[in-house]
Short mmCIF file of C-alpha atoms and ligand atoms in Angstrom, two decimals:
data_model
loop_
_atom_site.label_atom_id
_atom_site.label_comp_id
_atom_site.label_asym_id
_atom_site.label_seq_id
_atom_site.Cartn_x
_atom_site.Cartn_y
_atom_site.Cartn_z
CA UNK A 1 -53.95 163.93 29.48
CA UNK A 2 -50.37 164.87 28.63
CA UNK A 3 -49.63 166.70 25.36
CA UNK A 4 -48.03 163.62 23.73
CA UNK A 5 -51.08 161.46 24.45
CA UNK A 6 -53.31 164.18 23.09
CA UNK A 7 -51.16 164.37 20.00
CA UNK A 8 -51.36 160.63 19.34
CA UNK A 9 -55.08 160.45 19.98
CA UNK A 10 -55.61 163.35 17.57
CA UNK A 11 -53.44 161.60 15.03
CA UNK A 12 -55.43 158.39 15.50
CA UNK A 13 -58.73 160.24 15.05
CA UNK A 14 -57.41 161.94 11.95
CA UNK A 15 -56.37 158.55 10.61
CA UNK A 16 -59.80 157.02 11.28
CA UNK A 17 -61.60 159.94 9.64
CA UNK A 18 -59.34 159.74 6.62
CA UNK A 19 -59.49 155.99 6.22
CA UNK A 20 -63.30 155.99 6.22
CA UNK A 21 -62.94 157.92 2.98
CA UNK A 22 -59.91 156.08 1.69
CA UNK A 23 -61.70 153.74 -0.70
CA UNK A 24 -62.53 156.68 -2.92
CA UNK A 25 -60.41 159.20 -4.74
CA UNK A 26 -62.92 161.88 -3.79
CA UNK A 27 -64.88 162.69 -0.65
CA UNK A 28 -68.07 161.55 -2.38
CA UNK A 29 -68.77 158.23 -0.68
CA UNK A 30 -71.47 157.38 -3.15
CA UNK A 31 -69.43 158.23 -6.26
CA UNK A 32 -66.46 155.86 -6.20
CA UNK A 33 -63.97 155.43 -9.03
CA UNK A 34 -63.32 151.87 -10.10
CA UNK A 35 -61.72 149.86 -12.86
CA UNK A 36 -63.13 147.37 -15.34
CA UNK A 37 -61.08 144.17 -15.73
CA UNK A 38 -59.62 145.64 -18.93
CA UNK A 39 -58.20 148.55 -16.91
CA UNK A 40 -60.70 151.22 -17.95
CA UNK A 41 -61.07 153.84 -15.22
CA UNK A 42 -64.78 154.36 -14.50
CA UNK A 43 -65.28 157.68 -12.71
CA UNK A 44 -68.00 160.29 -12.48
CA UNK A 45 -70.10 161.02 -14.57
CA UNK A 46 -69.80 157.35 -15.56
CA UNK A 47 -70.79 154.59 -13.15
CA UNK A 48 -70.73 150.80 -12.92
CA UNK A 49 -73.94 149.35 -14.28
CA UNK A 50 -72.76 145.88 -13.25
CA UNK A 51 -72.39 146.97 -9.58
CA UNK A 52 -75.83 148.38 -9.44
CA UNK A 53 -78.37 146.18 -7.67
CA UNK A 54 -82.11 146.55 -7.43
CA UNK A 55 -81.83 146.61 -3.62
CA UNK A 56 -80.03 149.95 -3.85
CA UNK A 57 -81.61 151.58 -6.85
CA UNK A 58 -79.77 154.87 -6.64
CA UNK A 59 -76.53 155.63 -8.39
CA UNK A 60 -74.15 158.53 -8.77
CA UNK A 61 -73.46 159.53 -12.36
CA UNK A 62 -75.37 160.69 -15.41
CA UNK A 63 -78.45 158.74 -16.45
CA UNK A 64 -77.49 156.61 -19.45
CA UNK A 65 -73.78 156.73 -18.54
CA UNK A 66 -73.74 153.33 -16.79
CA UNK A 67 -70.98 151.05 -18.07
CA UNK A 68 -71.28 147.27 -17.92
CA UNK A 69 -67.86 145.78 -17.16
CA UNK A 70 -67.89 142.08 -17.94
CA UNK A 71 -64.92 139.95 -18.88
CA UNK A 72 -62.70 142.27 -20.91
CA UNK A 73 -65.54 144.39 -22.21
CA UNK A 74 -66.81 147.73 -20.96
CA UNK A 75 -70.16 148.27 -22.59
CA UNK A 76 -72.14 151.49 -22.86
CA UNK A 77 -75.70 151.11 -24.16
CA UNK A 78 -76.99 153.83 -26.46
CA UNK A 79 -80.59 153.41 -27.61
CA UNK A 80 -80.37 149.62 -27.14
CA UNK A 81 -77.17 149.22 -29.14
CA UNK A 82 -73.95 148.07 -27.46
CA UNK A 83 -70.67 149.96 -27.73
CA UNK A 84 -67.39 148.90 -26.18
CA UNK A 85 -65.76 151.84 -24.43
CA UNK A 86 -62.03 151.66 -25.11
CA UNK A 87 -60.98 155.02 -23.67
CA UNK A 88 -62.37 157.76 -21.45
CA UNK A 89 -60.54 161.08 -21.35
CA UNK A 90 -61.66 162.91 -18.20
CA UNK A 91 -59.63 166.00 -19.10
CA UNK A 92 -61.20 166.89 -22.41
CA UNK A 93 -64.47 165.09 -21.66
CA UNK A 94 -64.39 162.60 -24.51
CA UNK A 95 -64.73 158.86 -24.90
CA UNK A 96 -63.87 156.37 -27.62
CA UNK A 97 -66.51 153.79 -28.55
CA UNK A 98 -66.44 150.73 -30.77
CA UNK A 99 -69.63 149.28 -32.22
CA UNK A 100 -69.72 145.77 -30.78
CA UNK A 101 -70.95 144.19 -34.02
CA UNK A 102 -69.55 146.69 -36.52
CA UNK A 103 -67.16 144.26 -38.22
CA UNK A 104 -67.68 140.56 -38.89
CA UNK A 105 -65.22 137.76 -38.03
CA UNK A 106 -63.24 138.48 -41.22
CA UNK A 107 -62.81 142.16 -40.35
CA UNK A 108 -65.33 143.11 -43.01
CA UNK A 109 -67.46 146.19 -42.16
CA UNK A 110 -71.01 144.98 -41.69
CA UNK A 111 -72.65 147.66 -39.59
CA UNK A 112 -76.25 147.01 -38.63
CA UNK A 113 -77.52 150.26 -37.21
CA UNK A 114 -77.12 154.00 -37.21
CA UNK A 115 -76.04 155.59 -33.96
CA UNK A 116 -78.87 157.77 -32.74
CA UNK A 117 -77.98 160.43 -30.16
CA UNK A 118 -81.13 161.88 -28.66
CA UNK A 119 -81.21 165.65 -28.17
CA UNK A 120 -81.55 165.37 -24.40
CA UNK A 121 -78.72 162.83 -24.09
CA UNK A 122 -75.52 164.76 -23.29
CA UNK A 123 -73.28 163.08 -25.90
CA UNK A 124 -72.19 164.66 -29.18
CA UNK A 125 -70.00 163.67 -32.08
CA UNK A 126 -66.44 164.91 -31.85
CA UNK A 127 -64.51 166.99 -34.36
CA UNK A 128 -62.20 163.98 -34.66
CA UNK A 129 -64.90 161.94 -36.43
CA UNK A 130 -65.79 161.68 -40.06
CA UNK A 131 -68.62 159.69 -41.54
CA UNK A 132 -68.84 156.66 -43.75
CA UNK A 133 -72.07 156.00 -45.61
CA UNK A 134 -72.56 152.29 -46.24
CA UNK A 135 -75.00 150.92 -48.80
CA UNK A 136 -75.67 147.22 -48.46
CA UNK A 137 -77.05 144.76 -50.99
CA UNK A 138 -77.21 147.00 -54.05
CA UNK A 139 -78.50 145.43 -57.22
CA UNK A 140 -76.78 147.97 -59.50
CA UNK A 141 -73.49 149.75 -58.93
CA UNK A 142 -73.39 153.15 -57.26
CA UNK A 143 -71.85 156.12 -59.10
CA UNK A 144 -68.74 158.24 -58.67
CA UNK A 145 -66.30 157.57 -55.91
CA UNK A 146 -68.18 154.73 -54.22
CA UNK A 147 -65.79 152.11 -52.84
CA UNK A 148 -66.96 148.55 -53.31
CA UNK A 149 -66.74 146.11 -50.38
CA UNK A 150 -65.65 142.93 -52.13
CA UNK A 151 -65.92 140.96 -48.88
CA UNK A 152 -69.72 141.37 -48.98
CA UNK A 153 -70.41 140.40 -52.57
CA UNK A 154 -73.23 137.92 -52.90
CA UNK A 155 -74.67 136.62 -56.18
CA UNK A 156 -74.72 139.83 -58.16
CA UNK A 157 -75.34 142.09 -55.16
CA UNK A 158 -72.64 144.49 -54.06
CA UNK A 159 -72.13 146.74 -51.07
CA UNK A 160 -70.47 150.16 -51.21
CA UNK A 161 -69.40 153.02 -49.04
CA UNK A 162 -68.63 156.71 -49.48
CA UNK A 163 -66.26 158.66 -47.26
CA UNK A 164 -68.03 161.65 -45.75
CA UNK A 165 -68.89 164.34 -48.24
CA UNK A 166 -67.56 162.45 -51.28
CA UNK A 167 -71.06 161.13 -51.76
CA UNK A 168 -73.04 162.66 -54.65
CA UNK A 169 -75.62 165.03 -53.21
CA UNK A 170 -78.70 163.59 -54.83
CA UNK A 171 -77.78 159.92 -54.62
CA UNK A 172 -80.86 157.80 -55.28
CA UNK A 173 -80.20 154.55 -53.49
CA UNK A 174 -83.68 153.66 -52.38
CA UNK A 175 -84.96 150.73 -54.44
CA UNK A 176 -81.40 150.00 -55.58
CA UNK A 177 -79.88 149.03 -52.24
CA UNK A 178 -81.49 147.32 -49.31
CA UNK A 179 -80.07 149.47 -46.54
CA UNK A 180 -78.04 152.56 -45.75
CA UNK A 181 -76.06 152.89 -42.53
CA UNK A 182 -74.09 155.95 -41.46
CA UNK A 183 -71.01 155.22 -39.33
CA UNK A 184 -68.68 157.63 -37.53
CA UNK A 185 -64.97 156.75 -37.50
CA UNK A 186 -61.85 158.58 -36.40
CA UNK A 187 -60.29 160.35 -39.32
CA UNK A 188 -56.87 158.93 -38.49
CA UNK A 189 -58.08 155.32 -38.39
CA UNK A 190 -59.13 155.26 -42.03
CA UNK A 191 -55.55 154.99 -43.28
CA UNK A 192 -55.48 151.43 -41.95
CA UNK A 193 -58.54 150.40 -43.93
CA UNK A 194 -62.26 150.71 -43.43
CA UNK A 195 -62.64 147.55 -41.29
CA UNK A 196 -59.76 148.66 -39.06
CA UNK A 197 -61.24 152.14 -38.74
CA UNK A 198 -64.56 150.74 -37.49
CA UNK A 199 -62.64 148.47 -35.11
CA UNK A 200 -60.80 151.51 -33.72
CA UNK A 201 -64.09 153.29 -33.18
CA UNK A 202 -65.09 156.91 -32.92
CA UNK A 203 -65.06 159.69 -30.38
CA UNK A 204 -67.96 161.34 -28.57
CA UNK A 205 -67.77 164.40 -26.34
CA UNK A 206 -69.96 164.75 -23.30
CA UNK A 207 -71.57 167.88 -21.87
CA UNK A 208 -73.04 168.60 -18.47
CA UNK A 209 -76.39 166.81 -18.38
CA UNK A 210 -79.25 169.30 -18.29
CA UNK A 211 -80.73 167.91 -15.09
CA UNK A 212 -77.30 168.05 -13.40
CA UNK A 213 -76.36 171.68 -13.96
CA UNK A 214 -77.56 173.05 -10.61
CA UNK A 215 -76.05 170.15 -8.69
CA UNK A 216 -72.62 170.46 -10.30
CA UNK A 217 -72.67 174.24 -9.96
CA UNK A 218 -72.96 173.69 -6.20
CA UNK A 219 -69.99 171.27 -6.38
CA UNK A 220 -72.18 168.22 -6.00
CA UNK A 221 -72.36 165.18 -8.17
CA UNK A 222 -75.48 164.19 -9.94
CA UNK A 223 -77.27 160.86 -9.78
CA UNK A 224 -80.64 159.22 -9.97
CA UNK A 225 -83.03 157.17 -7.91
CA UNK A 226 -84.59 154.62 -10.21
CA UNK A 227 -87.31 153.50 -7.80
CA UNK A 228 -88.56 156.99 -7.04
CA UNK A 229 -87.76 158.32 -10.52
CA UNK A 230 -86.10 161.44 -9.27
CA UNK A 231 -82.66 162.93 -9.74
CA UNK A 232 -80.32 163.23 -6.79
CA UNK A 233 -77.41 165.43 -5.84
CA UNK A 234 -74.56 163.84 -3.88
CA UNK A 235 -72.76 166.45 -1.83
CA UNK A 236 -69.23 166.23 -0.51
CA UNK A 237 -70.39 166.54 3.10
CA UNK A 238 -72.02 163.14 2.67
CA UNK A 239 -75.60 164.36 2.28
CA UNK A 240 -77.89 163.60 -0.62
CA UNK A 241 -80.22 166.31 -1.86
CA UNK A 242 -82.55 166.62 -4.81
CA UNK A 243 -80.91 169.13 -7.09
CA UNK A 244 -78.33 171.32 -5.34
CA UNK A 245 -75.89 171.19 -2.43
CA UNK A 246 -76.41 174.85 -1.57
CA UNK A 247 -76.99 175.16 2.16
CA UNK A 248 -80.20 177.15 1.89
CA UNK A 249 -81.74 174.17 0.14
CA UNK A 250 -84.61 172.81 2.20
CA UNK A 251 -84.81 169.67 0.14
CA UNK A 252 -82.71 167.73 2.60
CA UNK A 253 -83.05 164.04 1.97
CA UNK A 254 -80.80 161.72 3.92
CA UNK A 255 -77.39 161.25 5.45
CA UNK A 256 -74.82 158.98 3.92
CA UNK A 257 -74.62 155.67 5.75
CA UNK A 258 -71.76 153.28 5.24
C1 NAG B 1 -73.73 143.02 -18.53
O1 NAG B 1 -73.22 142.16 -19.53
C2 NAG B 1 -73.41 140.79 -19.26
C3 NAG B 1 -72.68 140.00 -20.31
O2 NAG B 1 -73.00 140.42 -21.58
C4 NAG B 1 -74.91 140.50 -19.22
O3 NAG B 1 -75.13 139.14 -18.93
C5 NAG B 1 -75.55 141.37 -18.15
O4 NAG B 1 -76.95 141.20 -18.18
C6 NAG B 1 -75.22 142.84 -18.38
N1 NAG B 1 -75.70 143.60 -17.24
C7 NAG B 1 -76.48 144.67 -17.37
C8 NAG B 1 -76.87 145.35 -16.10
O5 NAG B 1 -76.84 145.10 -18.46
C1 NAG B 2 -63.48 145.99 -25.53
O1 NAG B 2 -62.37 146.82 -25.23
C2 NAG B 2 -61.39 146.20 -24.39
C3 NAG B 2 -60.35 147.26 -24.04
O2 NAG B 2 -59.93 147.97 -25.14
C4 NAG B 2 -60.81 145.00 -25.09
O3 NAG B 2 -59.88 144.37 -24.26
C5 NAG B 2 -61.95 144.04 -25.44
O4 NAG B 2 -61.47 142.94 -26.16
C6 NAG B 2 -63.01 144.75 -26.26
N1 NAG B 2 -64.14 143.85 -26.50
C7 NAG B 2 -64.64 143.61 -27.69
C8 NAG B 2 -65.82 142.68 -27.74
O5 NAG B 2 -64.17 144.09 -28.71
C1 NAG B 3 -59.50 157.71 -12.54
O1 NAG B 3 -60.01 158.87 -13.18
C2 NAG B 3 -60.39 159.91 -12.27
C3 NAG B 3 -61.03 161.02 -13.09
O2 NAG B 3 -60.11 161.57 -13.96
C4 NAG B 3 -59.17 160.40 -11.51
O3 NAG B 3 -59.54 161.39 -10.59
C5 NAG B 3 -58.55 159.22 -10.77
O4 NAG B 3 -57.34 159.62 -10.17
C6 NAG B 3 -58.27 158.06 -11.74
N1 NAG B 3 -57.83 156.92 -10.94
C7 NAG B 3 -56.63 156.38 -11.08
C8 NAG B 3 -56.27 155.31 -10.11
O5 NAG B 3 -55.87 156.72 -11.99
C1 NAG B 4 -58.26 164.69 -25.77
O1 NAG B 4 -56.94 164.73 -25.29
C2 NAG B 4 -56.11 163.70 -25.80
C3 NAG B 4 -54.76 163.80 -25.13
O2 NAG B 4 -54.91 163.86 -23.76
C4 NAG B 4 -56.00 163.84 -27.31
O3 NAG B 4 -55.26 162.74 -27.80
C5 NAG B 4 -57.37 163.84 -27.93
O4 NAG B 4 -57.24 164.11 -29.29
C6 NAG B 4 -58.24 164.89 -27.29
N1 NAG B 4 -59.59 164.74 -27.79
C7 NAG B 4 -60.33 165.78 -28.17
C8 NAG B 4 -61.71 165.48 -28.64
O5 NAG B 4 -59.91 166.92 -28.17
C1 NAG B 5 -78.15 140.70 -48.58
O1 NAG B 5 -79.43 140.09 -48.60
C2 NAG B 5 -79.36 138.70 -48.28
C3 NAG B 5 -80.74 138.13 -48.48
O2 NAG B 5 -81.70 138.88 -47.77
C4 NAG B 5 -78.87 138.53 -46.87
O3 NAG B 5 -78.77 137.18 -46.52
C5 NAG B 5 -77.48 139.17 -46.74
O4 NAG B 5 -77.04 139.12 -45.39
C6 NAG B 5 -77.54 140.62 -47.20
N1 NAG B 5 -76.17 141.13 -47.22
C7 NAG B 5 -75.82 142.31 -46.74
C8 NAG B 5 -74.40 142.68 -46.85
O5 NAG B 5 -76.63 143.06 -46.20
C1 NAG B 6 -79.91 141.42 -53.26
O1 NAG B 6 -80.40 142.64 -52.71
C2 NAG B 6 -81.82 142.76 -52.70
C3 NAG B 6 -82.20 144.10 -52.10
O2 NAG B 6 -81.49 145.14 -52.70
C4 NAG B 6 -82.43 141.63 -51.87
O3 NAG B 6 -83.83 141.69 -51.95
C5 NAG B 6 -81.95 140.29 -52.38
O4 NAG B 6 -82.40 139.26 -51.52
C6 NAG B 6 -80.42 140.25 -52.42
N1 NAG B 6 -79.98 138.98 -52.97
C7 NAG B 6 -78.93 138.31 -52.50
C8 NAG B 6 -78.58 137.02 -53.15
O5 NAG B 6 -78.24 138.71 -51.55
C1 NAG B 7 -79.51 155.69 -41.24
O1 NAG B 7 -79.63 157.11 -41.40
C2 NAG B 7 -79.79 157.53 -42.75
C3 NAG B 7 -79.91 159.04 -42.78
O2 NAG B 7 -78.87 159.63 -42.12
C4 NAG B 7 -81.05 156.93 -43.34
O3 NAG B 7 -81.17 157.31 -44.71
C5 NAG B 7 -80.98 155.40 -43.23
O4 NAG B 7 -82.18 154.83 -43.71
C6 NAG B 7 -80.75 154.98 -41.78
N1 NAG B 7 -80.55 153.55 -41.71
C7 NAG B 7 -81.17 152.76 -40.87
C8 NAG B 7 -80.84 151.32 -40.91
O5 NAG B 7 -82.00 153.17 -40.08
#
């Protein structure tokens, strides 16, 4: 073989090797980036819940971080409640969420549930959030700086909210109001009104998931096998291990097949 032929064959081989990885922005074949129809970039540690089929029950990403892209929505489910993800910032590890039924068709804040972040779920409130305390269906008026929501007045019942720590410390609402709901909003959004603030959402920060620490420390990416109920570690050489990509690991599982 003459040197030019060798050169072109090498170039061709290089091209084939590269193009087999070209669908991904990273060498992790099992951890592709993709976009929802609304343009949201879904990348590790998030993954596409709507691409995930029961025939291939494993995914790459944090458990609970699956996002359902459908029509123009990108929904993250947190303890059975639906939140539309409007932004993911992969640099400072934060995401912006909007409660899917937080405001009614008139833009009136009518929040149905508290957001509950379990201790072992790696999401936390951001410093950018402040809290609104809503009190719905109160039969007498609430004291001090409570703001009344005139859009929810019904036959002598009123609903109120307090901004963050403006609420009196020993407020006795039980027996006076039907329901209290605590809602995070971005501090900046409140200038545009309380309905607008809820529509703009709030920010959560994410941390390294506890079960993923060893995997990520070995430069792998963490995932899960739902049928075997075990966590997985996707390594950039194409192998899948249990918890770490470190070569001395004997927990070799399987090779990546296309
Ligand atoms: C995604 O959302 C669509 C539309 O709301 C729903 O029909 C579908 O069941 C959801 N998929 C998953 C995996 O939750
Ligand atoms: C969810 O967010 C996307 C992108 O910001 C937006 O286009 C879509 O209308 C939102 N869906 C709902 C139900 O608010
Ligand atoms: C999507 O986000 C990931 C993570 O930040 C980044 O590596 C990738 O380049 C982004 N994709 C595009 C097409 O912007
Ligand atoms: C994350 O960075 C963006 C700019 O890239 C900034 O607007 C946002 O406030 C930052 N969020 C946090 C929680 O620091
Ligand atoms: C107040 O209670 C009535 C009767 O139960 C209910 O129909 C209404 O939706 C409630 N309003 C609010 C704002 O919770
Ligand atoms: C007023 O609120 C009370 C609970 O505080 C509820 O039992 C009652 O049904 C409400 N009435 C109306 C008309 O919304
Ligand atoms: C929401 O949380 C507050 C305490 O932070 C609690 O008093 C209230 O009852 C909760 N509301 C609901 C609907 O669970």
